[in-house]
Short mmCIF file of C-alpha atoms and ligand atoms in Angstrom, two decimals:
data_model
loop_
_atom_site.label_atom_id
_atom_site.label_comp_id
_atom_site.label_asym_id
_atom_site.label_seq_id
_atom_site.Cartn_x
_atom_site.Cartn_y
_atom_site.Cartn_z
CA UNK A 1 -45.51 -2.85 97.03
CA UNK A 2 -43.61 -0.67 99.69
CA UNK A 3 -40.06 -0.49 100.27
CA UNK A 4 -39.20 -2.06 103.74
CA UNK A 5 -35.70 -2.47 104.29
CA UNK A 6 -32.19 -2.71 102.69
CA UNK A 7 -29.23 -5.08 102.95
CA UNK A 8 -25.59 -4.75 101.54
CA UNK A 9 -23.25 -7.34 100.35
CA UNK A 10 -19.82 -7.36 98.47
CA UNK A 11 -19.58 -9.05 95.14
CA UNK A 12 -16.02 -9.87 94.02
CA UNK A 13 -15.08 -11.43 90.48
CA UNK A 14 -11.35 -12.14 89.29
CA UNK A 15 -10.72 -11.01 86.12
CA UNK A 16 -9.33 -13.08 83.20
CA UNK A 17 -6.68 -10.54 82.57
CA UNK A 18 -5.69 -7.41 84.58
CA UNK A 19 -7.81 -4.24 83.13
CA UNK A 20 -5.17 -1.60 82.32
CA UNK A 21 -5.78 2.02 81.47
CA UNK A 22 -3.96 5.39 81.45
CA UNK A 23 -5.16 5.80 85.08
CA UNK A 24 -5.15 2.56 86.90
CA UNK A 25 -4.83 -1.28 86.85
CA UNK A 26 -7.45 -3.30 88.20
CA UNK A 27 -7.52 -7.12 88.86
CA UNK A 28 -10.91 -7.83 90.29
CA UNK A 29 -14.47 -6.37 90.06
CA UNK A 30 -15.59 -5.51 93.31
CA UNK A 31 -19.13 -4.15 93.80
CA UNK A 32 -21.28 -3.21 96.68
CA UNK A 33 -24.67 -4.91 95.99
CA UNK A 34 -28.01 -3.20 97.33
CA UNK A 35 -30.74 -5.74 98.22
CA UNK A 36 -33.82 -3.50 98.78
CA UNK A 37 -36.83 -5.51 100.21
CA UNK A 38 -40.60 -4.78 100.03
CA UNK A 39 -43.73 -5.77 102.05
CA UNK A 40 -44.82 -8.03 99.29
CA UNK A 41 -41.55 -10.25 99.58
CA UNK A 42 -40.18 -8.91 96.16
CA UNK A 43 -36.39 -8.13 96.21
CA UNK A 44 -34.82 -5.37 94.03
CA UNK A 45 -31.17 -5.52 93.39
CA UNK A 46 -28.77 -2.80 92.43
CA UNK A 47 -24.92 -2.34 92.64
CA UNK A 48 -21.98 0.07 92.33
CA UNK A 49 -18.15 -0.11 92.32
CA UNK A 50 -15.67 2.02 93.72
CA UNK A 51 -14.26 4.37 91.21
CA UNK A 52 -12.65 6.94 93.48
CA UNK A 53 -10.43 8.51 90.60
CA UNK A 54 -13.53 9.03 88.49
CA UNK A 55 -16.64 9.60 90.88
CA UNK A 56 -14.84 10.18 94.01
CA UNK A 57 -16.61 7.31 95.63
CA UNK A 58 -15.34 4.26 97.74
CA UNK A 59 -17.17 1.16 98.88
CA UNK A 60 -17.39 2.88 102.35
CA UNK A 61 -18.84 6.01 101.01
CA UNK A 62 -21.50 4.31 98.86
CA UNK A 63 -22.75 2.27 101.57
CA UNK A 64 -22.78 5.11 104.17
CA UNK A 65 -24.46 7.55 101.65
CA UNK A 66 -27.21 5.11 100.87
CA UNK A 67 -27.67 3.59 104.34
CA UNK A 68 -27.67 6.63 106.34
CA UNK A 69 -29.14 9.32 104.04
CA UNK A 70 -30.63 7.96 100.65
CA UNK A 71 -32.75 4.82 102.26
CA UNK A 72 -34.00 6.48 105.11
CA UNK A 73 -35.94 8.82 102.80
CA UNK A 74 -37.45 5.98 101.01
CA UNK A 75 -38.66 3.65 103.71
CA UNK A 76 -42.43 2.98 103.46
CA UNK A 77 -42.66 4.41 100.13
CA UNK A 78 -44.69 2.87 97.29
CA UNK A 79 -42.63 1.50 94.25
CA UNK A 80 -45.51 2.83 91.72
CA UNK A 81 -44.52 6.31 92.60
CA UNK A 82 -41.27 6.03 90.55
CA UNK A 83 -40.63 9.54 89.52
CA UNK A 84 -41.29 10.86 93.19
CA UNK A 85 -38.72 8.33 94.28
CA UNK A 86 -36.20 9.11 91.81
CA UNK A 87 -36.52 12.85 92.67
CA UNK A 88 -36.13 11.74 96.47
CA UNK A 89 -32.77 9.90 95.50
CA UNK A 90 -31.58 12.62 93.34
CA UNK A 91 -32.13 15.16 95.94
CA UNK A 92 -31.15 13.40 99.17
CA UNK A 93 -27.34 14.47 98.81
CA UNK A 94 -25.12 16.16 96.35
CA UNK A 95 -22.91 14.07 94.07
CA UNK A 96 -22.48 10.58 95.34
CA UNK A 97 -23.52 9.42 91.86
CA UNK A 98 -22.78 5.76 92.21
CA UNK A 99 -24.46 5.60 95.46
CA UNK A 100 -27.62 6.92 93.87
CA UNK A 101 -27.16 4.86 90.81
CA UNK A 102 -27.09 1.46 92.86
CA UNK A 103 -30.38 2.72 94.67
CA UNK A 104 -32.25 3.90 91.65
CA UNK A 105 -31.34 0.54 89.87
CA UNK A 106 -32.96 -1.46 92.76
CA UNK A 107 -35.93 0.63 92.47
CA UNK A 108 -36.45 0.21 88.89
CA UNK A 109 -35.88 -3.54 89.30
CA UNK A 110 -38.76 -3.59 91.50
CA UNK A 111 -40.87 -1.28 89.40
CA UNK A 112 -40.39 -3.85 86.83
CA UNK A 113 -41.34 -6.59 88.93
CA UNK A 114 -44.46 -4.72 90.14
CA UNK A 115 -45.95 -4.43 86.43
CA UNK A 116 -44.54 -8.08 85.59
CA UNK A 117 -42.47 -6.73 82.52
CA UNK A 118 -38.66 -6.33 81.75
CA UNK A 119 -37.49 -2.92 82.57
CA UNK A 120 -36.82 -2.13 78.81
CA UNK A 121 -40.36 -2.58 77.94
CA UNK A 122 -41.44 -0.13 80.65
CA UNK A 123 -38.95 2.46 79.40
CA UNK A 124 -40.72 2.16 75.83
CA UNK A 125 -39.49 -1.17 74.51
CA UNK A 126 -37.27 -2.01 71.42
CA UNK A 127 -35.33 -4.81 69.90
CA UNK A 128 -34.03 -7.01 72.85
CA UNK A 129 -30.60 -7.63 71.12
CA UNK A 130 -27.59 -5.36 71.37
CA UNK A 131 -24.12 -5.60 70.40
CA UNK A 132 -21.27 -4.79 72.39
CA UNK A 133 -17.42 -3.82 71.83
CA UNK A 134 -14.61 -5.09 74.03
CA UNK A 135 -11.89 -3.37 75.65
CA UNK A 136 -8.09 -4.09 74.63
CA UNK A 137 -6.04 -2.85 77.72
CA UNK A 138 -3.11 -0.82 77.20
CA UNK A 139 0.38 -3.13 77.24
CA UNK A 140 3.01 -4.03 75.16
CA UNK A 141 2.45 -3.65 71.43
CA UNK A 142 2.49 -7.72 70.82
CA UNK A 143 -0.02 -8.42 73.87
CA UNK A 144 -2.19 -5.79 72.38
CA UNK A 145 -2.18 -7.20 68.99
CA UNK A 146 -2.56 -10.79 70.21
CA UNK A 147 -5.60 -9.42 72.66
CA UNK A 148 -7.40 -7.73 69.58
CA UNK A 149 -7.01 -10.83 67.42
CA UNK A 150 -8.29 -13.07 70.07
CA UNK A 151 -11.47 -10.81 70.42
CA UNK A 152 -11.97 -10.98 66.71
CA UNK A 153 -11.90 -14.80 66.79
CA UNK A 154 -14.57 -14.55 69.65
CA UNK A 155 -16.80 -12.57 67.28
CA UNK A 156 -16.29 -8.89 68.48
CA UNK A 157 -16.78 -6.71 65.61
CA UNK A 158 -15.76 -3.28 67.53
CA UNK A 159 -12.47 -3.02 69.62
CA UNK A 160 -12.02 -0.40 72.15
CA UNK A 161 -8.30 0.25 72.45
CA UNK A 162 -7.12 1.73 75.64
CA UNK A 163 -4.29 4.19 75.14
CA UNK A 164 -3.11 7.52 76.58
CA UNK A 165 -0.02 6.58 78.26
CA UNK A 166 2.76 8.12 75.90
CA UNK A 167 1.74 9.64 72.53
CA UNK A 168 4.59 8.44 70.47
CA UNK A 169 4.30 4.99 71.83
CA UNK A 170 0.36 5.24 71.57
CA UNK A 171 0.79 6.05 67.83
CA UNK A 172 2.84 2.68 67.37
CA UNK A 173 0.35 0.89 69.36
CA UNK A 174 -2.54 2.00 67.37
CA UNK A 175 -0.99 1.44 64.16
CA UNK A 176 0.07 -2.07 65.08
CA UNK A 177 -3.53 -3.14 66.10
CA UNK A 178 -5.21 -1.44 63.11
CA UNK A 179 -2.84 -3.18 60.73
CA UNK A 180 -3.34 -6.47 62.32
CA UNK A 181 -7.06 -6.14 62.49
CA UNK A 182 -7.15 -5.23 58.80
CA UNK A 183 -10.93 -4.01 58.57
CA UNK A 184 -12.23 -7.00 60.41
CA UNK A 185 -13.43 -4.85 63.19
CA UNK A 186 -14.01 -1.02 63.88
CA UNK A 187 -11.42 0.61 66.09
CA UNK A 188 -12.47 2.84 68.98
CA UNK A 189 -9.74 4.79 70.99
CA UNK A 190 -9.98 5.50 74.83
CA UNK A 191 -7.18 7.69 75.91
CA UNK A 192 -8.57 8.10 79.49
CA UNK A 193 -7.61 11.62 79.96
CA UNK A 194 -4.15 10.75 79.34
CA UNK A 195 -2.93 13.44 76.59
CA UNK A 196 -2.87 16.97 76.38
CA UNK A 197 -4.99 18.67 73.90
CA UNK A 198 -2.07 19.71 71.78
CA UNK A 199 -0.82 16.17 72.05
CA UNK A 200 -4.17 14.79 71.15
CA UNK A 201 -4.46 16.81 67.86
CA UNK A 202 -0.81 16.00 66.96
CA UNK A 203 -1.86 12.07 67.46
CA UNK A 204 -4.86 11.95 65.50
CA UNK A 205 -3.53 13.81 62.76
CA UNK A 206 -0.79 11.74 62.41
CA UNK A 207 -2.94 8.64 62.58
CA UNK A 208 -5.54 10.18 60.16
CA UNK A 209 -2.75 11.06 57.56
CA UNK A 210 -1.39 7.57 57.88
CA UNK A 211 -4.79 6.20 56.82
CA UNK A 212 -5.86 4.67 60.27
CA UNK A 213 -9.56 5.38 60.62
CA UNK A 214 -10.93 5.49 64.19
CA UNK A 215 -14.91 5.15 64.89
CA UNK A 216 -14.15 7.57 67.70
CA UNK A 217 -11.75 8.84 70.27
CA UNK A 218 -12.93 8.76 73.87
CA UNK A 219 -11.93 11.40 76.43
CA UNK A 220 -8.42 12.15 75.21
CA UNK A 221 -7.87 14.96 77.58
CA UNK A 222 -8.56 15.68 81.27
CA UNK A 223 -12.26 15.59 82.08
CA UNK A 224 -12.52 19.03 83.67
CA UNK A 225 -10.82 20.47 80.69
CA UNK A 226 -13.95 21.26 78.68
CA UNK A 227 -11.96 24.00 76.54
CA UNK A 228 -9.58 21.12 75.90
CA UNK A 229 -12.04 18.75 74.50
CA UNK A 230 -13.59 21.77 72.36
CA UNK A 231 -10.05 22.45 71.02
CA UNK A 232 -9.43 18.88 69.85
CA UNK A 233 -13.06 18.60 68.68
CA UNK A 234 -12.76 21.39 66.23
CA UNK A 235 -9.39 20.21 64.91
CA UNK A 236 -9.75 16.52 64.01
CA UNK A 237 -11.83 14.44 61.85
CA UNK A 238 -12.24 11.56 64.17
CA UNK A 239 -15.25 11.78 66.29
CA UNK A 240 -14.45 12.87 69.91
CA UNK A 241 -16.64 11.35 72.74
CA UNK A 242 -16.90 12.91 76.33
CA UNK A 243 -16.69 10.31 79.15
CA UNK A 244 -15.21 11.70 82.22
CA UNK A 245 -16.14 15.23 80.98
CA UNK A 246 -19.70 14.16 81.27
CA UNK A 247 -21.71 13.24 84.38
CA UNK A 248 -25.23 14.27 84.72
CA UNK A 249 -27.64 15.80 82.10
CA UNK A 250 -26.37 19.57 82.73
CA UNK A 251 -22.68 18.49 81.82
CA UNK A 252 -24.05 16.64 78.79
CA UNK A 253 -26.02 19.45 77.69
CA UNK A 254 -23.29 22.05 78.04
CA UNK A 255 -20.80 19.70 76.19
CA UNK A 256 -23.48 19.36 73.33
CA UNK A 257 -24.36 23.07 73.29
CA UNK A 258 -20.66 24.09 73.25
CA UNK A 259 -19.69 21.47 70.62
CA UNK A 260 -17.08 20.28 72.93
CA UNK A 261 -17.78 16.64 72.14
CA UNK A 262 -19.32 14.78 68.97
CA UNK A 263 -20.68 11.78 71.21
CA UNK A 264 -21.60 11.45 74.91
CA UNK A 265 -20.83 8.35 76.94
CA UNK A 266 -23.44 7.54 79.31
CA UNK A 267 -22.48 5.50 82.34
CA UNK A 268 -24.97 5.15 85.36
CA UNK A 269 -22.20 5.42 87.71
CA UNK A 270 -21.64 8.97 86.51
CA UNK A 271 -25.23 10.16 85.96
CA UNK A 272 -26.42 8.94 89.31
CA UNK A 273 -28.68 6.25 88.10
CA UNK A 274 -31.45 5.34 85.27
CA UNK A 275 -33.66 8.55 85.78
CA UNK A 276 -30.69 10.85 84.51
CA UNK A 277 -29.37 8.60 82.12
CA UNK A 278 -32.67 8.79 80.10
CA UNK A 279 -32.78 12.61 80.53
CA UNK A 280 -29.13 12.46 78.74
CA UNK A 281 -30.38 10.28 76.06
CA UNK A 282 -33.63 12.45 75.40
CA UNK A 283 -31.28 15.67 75.47
CA UNK A 284 -28.95 14.23 72.98
CA UNK A 285 -31.73 13.05 70.67
CA UNK A 286 -32.97 16.63 70.54
CA UNK A 287 -29.56 17.69 69.16
CA UNK A 288 -29.17 14.70 67.11
CA UNK A 289 -25.98 13.86 69.01
CA UNK A 290 -25.31 10.03 69.32
CA UNK A 291 -24.69 8.54 72.70
CA UNK A 292 -22.64 5.53 73.78
CA UNK A 293 -23.67 3.56 76.87
CA UNK A 294 -20.83 2.38 79.06
CA UNK A 295 -20.37 0.93 82.40
CA UNK A 296 -17.45 0.95 84.79
CA UNK A 297 -15.48 -2.17 85.80
CA UNK A 298 -18.45 -3.56 87.50
CA UNK A 299 -20.83 -6.56 88.06
CA UNK A 300 -23.47 -7.53 85.49
CA UNK A 301 -26.23 -6.41 87.95
CA UNK A 302 -25.53 -2.61 87.05
CA UNK A 303 -24.38 -3.62 83.45
CA UNK A 304 -27.85 -5.30 83.17
CA UNK A 305 -29.52 -1.93 84.00
CA UNK A 306 -27.46 -0.36 81.44
CA UNK A 307 -28.59 -2.93 78.69
CA UNK A 308 -32.15 -2.04 79.22
CA UNK A 309 -31.61 1.40 78.65
CA UNK A 310 -29.63 0.72 75.64
CA UNK A 311 -32.35 -1.33 74.05
CA UNK A 312 -35.15 1.42 75.02
CA UNK A 313 -33.17 4.28 73.75
CA UNK A 314 -31.46 2.39 70.71
CA UNK A 315 -32.12 5.09 68.38
CA UNK A 316 -29.92 7.50 70.08
CA UNK A 317 -27.48 5.14 71.96
CA UNK A 318 -26.10 4.03 68.86
CA UNK A 319 -22.81 2.57 70.59
CA UNK A 320 -22.46 -0.13 73.20
CA UNK A 321 -19.68 -0.58 75.46
CA UNK A 322 -20.93 -3.17 78.04
CA UNK A 323 -18.12 -5.77 77.97
CA UNK A 324 -17.31 -6.27 81.54
CA UNK A 325 -19.32 -9.36 82.24
CA UNK A 326 -17.10 -10.93 79.54
CA UNK A 327 -13.91 -9.70 81.39
CA UNK A 328 -14.60 -11.74 84.44
CA UNK A 329 -13.26 -15.14 85.05
CA UNK A 330 -16.97 -16.13 85.67
CA UNK A 331 -20.27 -14.37 85.86
CA UNK A 332 -21.96 -14.93 89.30
CA UNK A 333 -25.12 -13.11 88.59
CA UNK A 334 -28.06 -14.76 86.95
CA UNK A 335 -30.31 -11.99 85.52
CA UNK A 336 -32.89 -11.47 82.60
CA UNK A 337 -29.72 -10.13 80.39
CA UNK A 338 -27.74 -12.84 78.69
CA UNK A 339 -24.02 -11.80 78.12
CA UNK A 340 -22.60 -13.83 75.28
CA UNK A 341 -19.30 -12.36 74.31
CA UNK A 342 -20.38 -9.33 71.69
CA UNK A 343 -24.36 -10.24 71.93
CA UNK A 344 -26.33 -9.08 74.72
CA UNK A 345 -29.84 -10.47 75.05
CA UNK A 346 -32.81 -9.43 77.45
CA UNK A 347 -35.26 -11.88 78.29
CA UNK A 348 -39.05 -11.38 79.27
CA UNK A 349 -38.07 -11.75 83.07
CA UNK A 350 -39.68 -8.89 85.04
CA UNK A 351 -37.55 -5.94 86.05
CA UNK A 352 -33.80 -6.97 85.70
CA UNK A 353 -34.83 -10.64 86.25
CA UNK A 354 -32.19 -11.45 88.84
CA UNK A 355 -32.54 -14.95 90.54
CA UNK A 356 -29.12 -15.56 91.83
CA UNK A 357 -25.99 -13.76 92.93
CA UNK A 358 -23.36 -16.19 93.63
CA UNK A 359 -20.36 -15.41 95.90
CA UNK A 360 -22.23 -12.74 97.52
CA UNK A 361 -20.78 -11.83 101.22
CA UNK A 362 -23.50 -10.25 103.28
CA UNK A 363 -22.26 -7.27 105.26
CA UNK A 364 -23.55 -6.75 108.79
CA UNK A 365 -24.30 -3.12 109.32
MG1 MG B 1 -13.70 5.78 79.12
#
């Protein structure tokens, strides 16, 4: 099975409710879709959203990096030569992590199809059912409480509450949601870099003293402030998780070695794809540090790939934050991964098992 050609499409899915974090408000999922064609007629799919504020990439930069730099190095190559293909992808261009991720996802999809097995089985296998949390956007307190209770009614057992706007108001938001939830779900916080290190310690100590128990607190301070992450991690009881501070295996390793975070959030769009996500999980396993697998606000193509990794590395990826397919008004992607609110199940379809992508607007390059 040799790589022959590549095409691109755009996939848009309107959200049920606007996604609001300390950094941005988004109303729809909008992904570049990579369609990788082979000489055997098999097609591999990958995707990437533009998250300029996190990876520095736009739809245009993702397409350009793949079409002009990464893909030309892959033409004519054998899918069975997986490790060399991922090395080529990672070495073709510096940074551009989401472009690399979209390309790797398509290559791994084809690798699964070549051996007629779902990707997670080729990555080592595991229990094919995992459970995700759901995101509660930052908003008025009443709205956040209402969203939290709705999520519990849908069967979610873990809520990821977006905060990081204003420390005093955030404390009120968290207390209100925590009290309304009343032990029916675990509470994770994601401050999306919205607090300073001192504010974080103050907020978390106030919450801890008032009896609010948090499963973890994600990226309270600026991503590039590793000292700040360490400062917070040393001073609070709540486990601190690195998201925007952790990109590839090197950054994850440094965070772990410096004890600057208790947990690492792995996202394919930050690691540059599946090969590095596996490396991070393996590094974390060496040190006994738990990982979360997360995703950007992105289509269920990339999220499906993340689900396969979560299953194969479940012993160290103990937390799953793959809720974006259930945030969309519908899911135009039919794949081997079934997203049913909190429950994610992987079927035996080969690779990612993608059979249909509705609403895909093909690009003429
Ligand atoms: Mg985050």
